[in-house]
Structures are given as structure tokens and as C-alpha cells.
């Protein structure tokens, strides 16, 4: 696995996705990003090409076919 960039977690639990990573994912402002957990690794992808059900205008959602936590 190749490290592309890193980000610092804010006190609110937020990160800024580095420009290089946004370019690789093909995402821009307002786009959703999906997080996947595999072993001890977190993978992320832009959701433009995924079947995503959005719950509100803030684009918080769940990828269809996956269980929602809680």
C-alpha cells in the first residue's frame, strides 16, 4: 500500500482531505465519501459511482446493501 498524504484530526474529529487524495478519488466540494474497514485498515472511495441512499442534505448516508451501525 502506498502512502499518498496525511491529515491532522481536529478537536472536533474532522480532517481536511488533501487535494491529491481528492483528485485521486475524483471528488469535489459537496460530494460524499464512503469509508470501508478491512482488518486494521480504513479505505475510502468517492460515492459518485456507488448506489448511495442519502438521508439528508448534508449527505450523511449509507451505502445500500450495507448495515447501518447502531
Coordinates of C-alpha atoms in Angstrom, one line a residue:
X1 CA 0.0 0.0 0.0
X2 CA 1.4 3.4 -1.0
X3 CA 1.0 6.4 1.4
X4 CA -0.3 9.4 -0.5
X5 CA -0.8 12.1 2.1
X6 CA -1.7 12.5 5.7
X7 CA -4.1 14.8 7.6
X8 CA -4.3 16.1 11.2
X9 CA -7.5 15.3 13.2
X10 CA -9.1 18.4 14.6
X11 CA -10.6 18.7 18.1
X12 CA -14.0 18.2 16.5
X13 CA -12.9 14.9 14.9
X14 CA -12.6 16.4 11.4
X15 CA -9.9 16.2 8.8
X16 CA -9.3 18.0 5.6
X17 CA -8.9 15.6 2.7
X18 CA -5.7 16.6 0.9
X19 CA -6.0 17.9 -2.6
X20 CA -4.0 15.0 -4.1
X21 CA -6.4 12.5 -2.4
X22 CA -9.5 14.4 -3.6
X23 CA -8.1 14.3 -7.1
X24 CA -7.4 10.5 -6.9
X25 CA -10.9 9.9 -5.6
X26 CA -12.5 12.2 -8.2
X27 CA -14.4 14.2 -5.5
X28 CA -15.1 17.9 -5.1
X29 CA -17.0 20.1 -2.6
X30 CA -20.3 18.6 -1.6
X31 CA -19.5 15.0 -2.8
X32 CA -19.9 12.1 -0.4
X33 CA -17.0 9.8 0.6
X34 CA -17.6 6.2 1.8
X35 CA -15.3 4.6 4.5
X36 CA -14.7 0.9 4.5
X37 CA -13.0 -1.1 7.3
X38 CA -10.9 -4.1 6.4
X39 CA -8.7 -5.7 9.1
X40 CA -6.8 -2.7 10.6
X41 CA -7.1 -0.6 7.5
X42 CA -9.6 2.1 6.6
X43 CA -10.3 2.5 2.9
X44 CA -12.3 5.3 1.3
X45 CA -13.9 6.0 -2.0
X46 CA -15.9 8.7 -3.7
X47 CA -19.6 7.6 -3.9
X48 CA -20.5 9.1 -7.3
X49 CA -20.3 5.6 -8.9
X50 CA -21.9 3.8 -5.9
X51 CA -25.5 3.2 -5.2
X52 CA -25.9 5.5 -2.2
X53 CA -29.1 6.4 -0.2
X54 CA -28.7 9.9 1.3
X55 CA -30.6 10.6 4.5
X56 CA -30.4 14.4 4.4
X57 CA -28.9 17.4 2.5
X58 CA -25.7 17.1 4.5
X59 CA -25.0 13.9 2.5
X60 CA -24.8 11.6 5.5
X61 CA -25.9 8.3 4.3
X62 CA -25.2 4.6 4.0
X63 CA -24.1 2.6 1.0
X64 CA -27.1 0.4 0.0
X65 CA -26.6 -3.2 0.9
X66 CA -24.6 -2.5 4.0
X67 CA -25.8 -2.4 7.6
X68 CA -26.1 0.8 9.4
X69 CA -24.2 0.9 12.8
X70 CA -26.4 1.4 15.8

